[in-house]
Short mmCIF file of C-alpha atoms and ligand atoms in Angstrom, two decimals:
data_model
loop_
_atom_site.label_atom_id
_atom_site.label_comp_id
_atom_site.label_asym_id
_atom_site.label_seq_id
_atom_site.Cartn_x
_atom_site.Cartn_y
_atom_site.Cartn_z
CA MET A 1 0.04 0.00 0.04
CA ASN A 2 1.49 3.54 -1.17
CA ILE A 3 0.00 6.18 0.83
CA ILE A 4 0.58 10.16 1.07
CA PHE A 5 -0.14 12.02 4.26
CA LEU A 6 -1.12 15.64 3.52
CA GLY A 7 -1.52 18.51 5.99
CA ALA A 8 -0.06 21.47 7.55
CA PRO A 9 2.79 21.54 9.63
CA GLY A 10 1.35 20.46 13.47
CA SER A 11 -1.31 18.26 12.03
CA GLY A 12 -0.13 15.09 13.67
CA LYS A 13 1.21 13.55 10.16
CA GLY A 14 4.46 12.45 11.62
CA THR A 15 2.87 10.72 14.82
CA GLN A 16 0.53 8.78 12.30
CA ALA A 17 2.97 8.08 9.85
CA ALA A 18 5.41 6.29 12.24
CA MET A 19 2.19 4.41 13.91
CA LEU A 20 0.49 3.25 10.71
CA ALA A 21 3.65 2.25 8.80
CA LYS A 22 4.40 0.02 11.75
CA LYS A 23 1.20 -1.55 11.83
CA LEU A 24 1.21 -1.90 8.03
CA GLU A 25 4.82 -3.08 7.85
CA ILE A 26 5.54 -0.43 5.30
CA MET A 27 8.25 2.52 4.94
CA PRO A 28 7.48 5.85 6.73
CA ILE A 29 9.30 8.35 4.85
CA SER A 30 9.66 11.99 6.03
CA THR A 31 11.52 14.48 4.03
CA GLY A 32 11.49 16.83 7.07
CA GLU A 33 13.14 14.19 9.33
CA ILE A 34 15.58 13.14 6.70
CA LEU A 35 16.63 16.74 6.28
CA ARG A 36 17.11 17.42 9.94
CA LYS A 37 19.54 14.25 9.96
CA GLU A 38 21.51 15.76 7.09
CA VAL A 39 21.63 19.08 9.29
CA VAL A 40 23.21 17.16 11.99
CA LEU A 41 25.71 15.67 9.99
CA GLN A 42 26.48 18.61 8.33
CA SER A 43 26.56 16.84 4.86
CA ASP A 44 26.39 19.10 1.62
CA VAL A 45 22.63 18.58 1.51
CA GLY A 46 22.45 19.19 5.18
CA LYS A 47 24.22 22.52 5.04
CA SER A 48 22.53 23.92 2.00
CA ALA A 49 18.87 22.98 3.53
CA GLN A 50 19.54 24.68 7.08
CA SER A 51 18.81 28.16 6.34
CA TYR A 52 15.67 27.32 4.37
CA MET A 53 14.48 25.03 7.28
CA ASN A 54 15.37 27.32 10.26
CA SER A 55 13.49 30.34 8.60
CA GLY A 56 10.48 28.26 7.76
CA LYS A 57 10.81 28.02 3.94
CA LEU A 58 10.91 25.08 1.83
CA VAL A 59 14.01 23.61 0.52
CA PRO A 60 14.45 23.60 -3.04
CA ASP A 61 12.31 21.15 -4.99
CA GLU A 62 15.62 19.42 -6.76
CA VAL A 63 16.97 18.60 -3.20
CA VAL A 64 13.89 16.78 -1.96
CA ILE A 65 13.16 15.10 -5.01
CA SER A 66 16.32 13.34 -5.33
CA ILE A 67 15.96 12.26 -1.32
CA ILE A 68 12.72 10.91 -2.39
CA LYS A 69 13.79 9.21 -5.52
CA LYS A 70 16.69 7.52 -3.59
CA GLN A 71 14.15 6.16 -1.20
CA LEU A 72 11.39 4.97 -3.26
CA THR A 73 13.73 2.96 -5.30
CA GLY A 74 15.21 1.41 -2.10
CA SER A 75 14.40 -2.20 -0.94
CA ASP A 76 12.66 -0.83 2.09
CA CYS A 77 9.79 0.23 0.16
CA HIS A 78 9.18 -3.11 -1.26
CA ASN A 79 6.12 -3.60 0.86
CA GLY A 80 4.78 0.16 0.59
CA PHE A 81 5.35 3.38 1.99
CA ILE A 82 3.82 6.41 3.68
CA LEU A 83 5.01 9.71 2.48
CA ASP A 84 4.93 12.38 5.28
CA GLY A 85 5.86 16.07 4.32
CA PHE A 86 6.26 15.16 0.41
CA PRO A 87 4.91 16.38 -1.87
CA ARG A 88 4.63 19.78 -0.72
CA ASN A 89 3.58 21.84 -4.05
CA VAL A 90 2.16 20.60 -7.21
CA ASP A 91 5.61 20.38 -8.99
CA GLN A 92 6.73 18.05 -6.56
CA ALA A 93 3.19 15.94 -6.96
CA LYS A 94 3.94 15.77 -10.71
CA GLU A 95 7.41 14.66 -10.26
CA LEU A 96 6.30 11.99 -8.08
CA ASP A 97 3.65 10.92 -10.26
CA LYS A 98 6.58 10.53 -13.04
CA MET A 99 8.96 8.62 -10.77
CA LEU A 100 6.31 6.36 -9.63
CA SER A 101 5.21 5.26 -13.14
CA LEU A 102 8.82 4.60 -14.05
CA ILE A 103 9.07 2.25 -11.37
CA GLY A 104 5.60 0.71 -11.95
CA LYS A 105 4.02 1.93 -8.92
CA ARG A 106 1.08 4.26 -7.69
CA ILE A 107 -0.21 6.08 -4.77
CA ASP A 108 -3.43 4.35 -3.47
CA THR A 109 -4.74 7.00 -1.15
CA VAL A 110 -4.03 10.57 0.33
CA PHE A 111 -5.15 11.11 3.78
CA TYR A 112 -5.90 14.86 4.19
CA PHE A 113 -5.26 15.72 8.05
CA GLU A 114 -7.91 18.68 8.72
CA VAL A 115 -7.21 21.01 11.70
CA SER A 116 -7.99 24.63 12.60
CA GLU A 117 -4.97 27.22 12.31
CA GLU A 118 -5.40 28.05 15.92
CA ILE A 119 -4.91 24.72 17.22
CA LEU A 120 -2.06 24.29 14.62
CA VAL A 121 -0.31 27.20 16.21
CA LYS A 122 -0.23 25.57 19.80
CA ARG A 123 0.76 22.27 18.37
CA ILE A 124 3.73 23.61 16.57
CA ALA A 125 4.83 26.25 19.14
CA GLY A 126 4.43 24.33 22.15
CA ARG A 127 6.19 20.91 20.76
CA PHE A 128 8.93 19.59 22.53
CA PHE A 129 10.56 15.91 22.52
CA CYS A 130 12.45 13.71 24.77
CA LYS A 131 15.86 13.48 23.40
CA SER A 132 16.64 10.08 24.46
CA CYS A 133 13.66 8.17 23.29
CA GLY A 134 11.88 10.79 20.93
CA ALA A 135 8.58 10.58 23.05
CA VAL A 136 6.75 13.99 22.06
CA TYR A 137 5.16 16.33 24.44
CA ASN A 138 3.39 19.78 24.12
CA ASN A 139 3.19 22.91 26.45
CA TYR A 140 -0.62 23.15 25.72
CA PHE A 141 -1.67 19.93 25.24
CA LYS A 142 0.50 17.21 26.88
CA LEU A 143 3.08 17.73 29.80
CA PRO A 144 5.15 14.93 31.12
CA LYS A 145 3.14 13.48 33.99
CA VAL A 146 6.14 14.38 36.42
CA LYS A 147 7.74 17.86 35.63
CA ASN A 148 10.67 17.59 33.41
CA ILE A 149 10.89 13.84 33.49
CA CYS A 150 9.96 11.69 30.39
CA ASP A 151 6.91 9.39 30.95
CA GLU A 152 8.37 6.71 28.78
CA CYS A 153 12.09 6.66 29.55
CA GLN A 154 12.44 8.81 32.60
CA SER A 155 15.12 11.06 30.94
CA ASP A 156 15.26 14.75 32.16
CA ASN A 157 16.67 15.69 28.57
CA PHE A 158 14.27 17.29 26.35
CA GLU A 159 14.61 19.44 22.92
CA SER A 160 12.60 21.40 20.35
CA ARG A 161 12.97 21.57 16.79
CA ALA A 162 14.66 24.66 15.58
CA ASP A 163 12.02 25.60 13.54
CA ASP A 164 9.10 25.16 16.06
CA ASN A 165 8.76 28.67 17.30
CA GLU A 166 6.42 31.56 17.22
CA VAL A 167 8.48 33.26 14.44
CA THR A 168 8.59 30.63 11.86
CA VAL A 169 5.06 29.06 12.58
CA SER A 170 3.53 31.92 10.81
CA ASN A 171 5.66 31.78 7.83
CA ARG A 172 5.35 27.85 7.54
CA LEU A 173 1.69 28.10 7.58
CA LYS A 174 1.74 31.19 5.12
CA ILE A 175 3.48 29.09 2.58
CA TYR A 176 1.39 25.94 3.60
CA ARG A 177 -1.52 27.96 2.33
CA GLU A 178 0.05 29.13 -0.89
CA VAL A 179 1.90 26.19 -2.12
CA THR A 180 0.54 22.94 -0.57
CA VAL A 181 -3.04 23.60 -0.04
CA PRO A 182 -3.44 23.34 -3.99
CA LEU A 183 -2.43 19.47 -3.54
CA ILE A 184 -6.05 18.95 -2.01
CA GLU A 185 -7.67 19.89 -5.39
CA TYR A 186 -4.78 17.88 -7.38
CA TYR A 187 -5.65 14.74 -5.42
CA LYS A 188 -9.16 15.28 -5.27
CA LYS A 189 -9.32 15.43 -9.21
CA ASN A 190 -7.54 11.94 -9.09
CA ASN A 191 -10.09 10.54 -6.69
CA LEU A 192 -7.39 9.68 -4.20
CA LEU A 193 -8.07 12.31 -1.31
CA LEU A 194 -9.88 11.16 2.04
CA SER A 195 -10.26 13.70 4.83
CA VAL A 196 -9.16 13.01 8.53
CA ASP A 197 -10.52 14.96 11.28
CA ALA A 198 -7.07 15.52 12.75
CA ILE A 199 -8.29 17.48 15.66
CA LYS A 200 -9.00 14.47 17.53
CA SER A 201 -6.61 12.61 19.98
CA ALA A 202 -3.81 10.77 18.21
CA ALA A 203 -5.43 7.60 19.42
CA LEU A 204 -8.57 8.13 17.85
CA VAL A 205 -7.31 9.66 14.46
CA PHE A 206 -5.13 6.13 14.31
CA GLU A 207 -8.42 4.24 14.82
CA GLU A 208 -9.76 5.91 12.00
CA LEU A 209 -6.85 5.46 9.71
CA ALA A 210 -6.43 1.93 10.41
CA GLU A 211 -10.09 1.25 9.94
CA VAL A 212 -10.20 2.83 6.28
CA VAL A 213 -6.73 1.32 5.39
CA CYS A 214 -7.98 -2.26 6.57
CA LYS A 215 -11.53 -1.85 4.88
CA SER A 216 -9.57 -0.93 1.38
CA TYR A 217 -7.03 -3.77 1.74
CA LYS A 218 -10.11 -6.10 1.82
CA HIS A 219 -11.30 -4.45 -1.28
CA ASN A 220 -7.99 -4.98 -3.07
P1 LIG B 1 8.22 19.02 8.11
O1 LIG B 1 9.21 18.14 9.40
O2 LIG B 1 7.47 18.31 7.27
O3 LIG B 1 7.61 19.87 8.90
O4 LIG B 1 9.41 19.85 7.68
C1 LIG B 1 10.70 20.62 8.24
C2 LIG B 1 11.17 21.38 7.13
O5 LIG B 1 11.86 20.74 6.38
C3 LIG B 1 10.24 22.48 6.29
O6 LIG B 1 9.62 23.42 6.61
C4 LIG B 1 11.05 22.72 5.01
O7 LIG B 1 11.95 23.54 5.36
C5 LIG B 1 11.69 21.37 4.69
N1 LIG B 1 10.93 20.37 3.81
C6 LIG B 1 10.35 18.98 4.18
N2 LIG B 1 9.85 18.38 3.27
C7 LIG B 1 9.99 19.35 2.14
C8 LIG B 1 9.47 19.31 0.91
N3 LIG B 1 8.86 18.30 0.55
N4 LIG B 1 9.70 20.20 0.16
C9 LIG B 1 10.68 21.17 0.69
N5 LIG B 1 11.09 21.60 1.77
C10 LIG B 1 10.82 20.28 2.57
#
């Protein structure tokens, strides 16, 4: 099964991609995650992407397209994949269509994560992680049960993403509205779009996704 998760930053795509990919035993591919690793490594890709990412801008298409090309042709994607954060504009979507047809694959479903902007801002600006195990917390919605101690691994080492702050949030949402939202129409026209009410808790969103995916498995 080949899936795209489409939605604004903070809509919960990353969390759901990891959970659903595990359940379906397919590959989660997050361009944001791959780019953040390249930045930590200070590779050529990382160095060139860093300033775009820190200011909330999109990294040039050719950089992310070559990342995706490498991922999709790898053996890890044999069973299928979930694309999280790609495509981000119509040009990237067209490139993806070309790439997939060359390797004899197609997208089965595009899940569109719907959340109001007011919630998105709090989800992004309040988001932080446990540095040891990656558990995700939020200053507005989900603090650790014991102050400054991770619920999962008891570490007291937390961090936030460099681009998760009030300054870049509005820029990221503006870019989302301008260049990513047109993808909703693009995939609607192709009869691939399914909306998900992503305001609900992560557990409820996951239940909904898993139900839809399992039903469509049975139909195929
Ligand atoms: P994300 O983790 O998806 O929020 O992505 C974090 C940042 O990585 C974005 O703000 C962009 O700077 C960059 N990025 C991730 N995916 C893409 C993409 N498909 N096209 C361009 N830039 C991207």
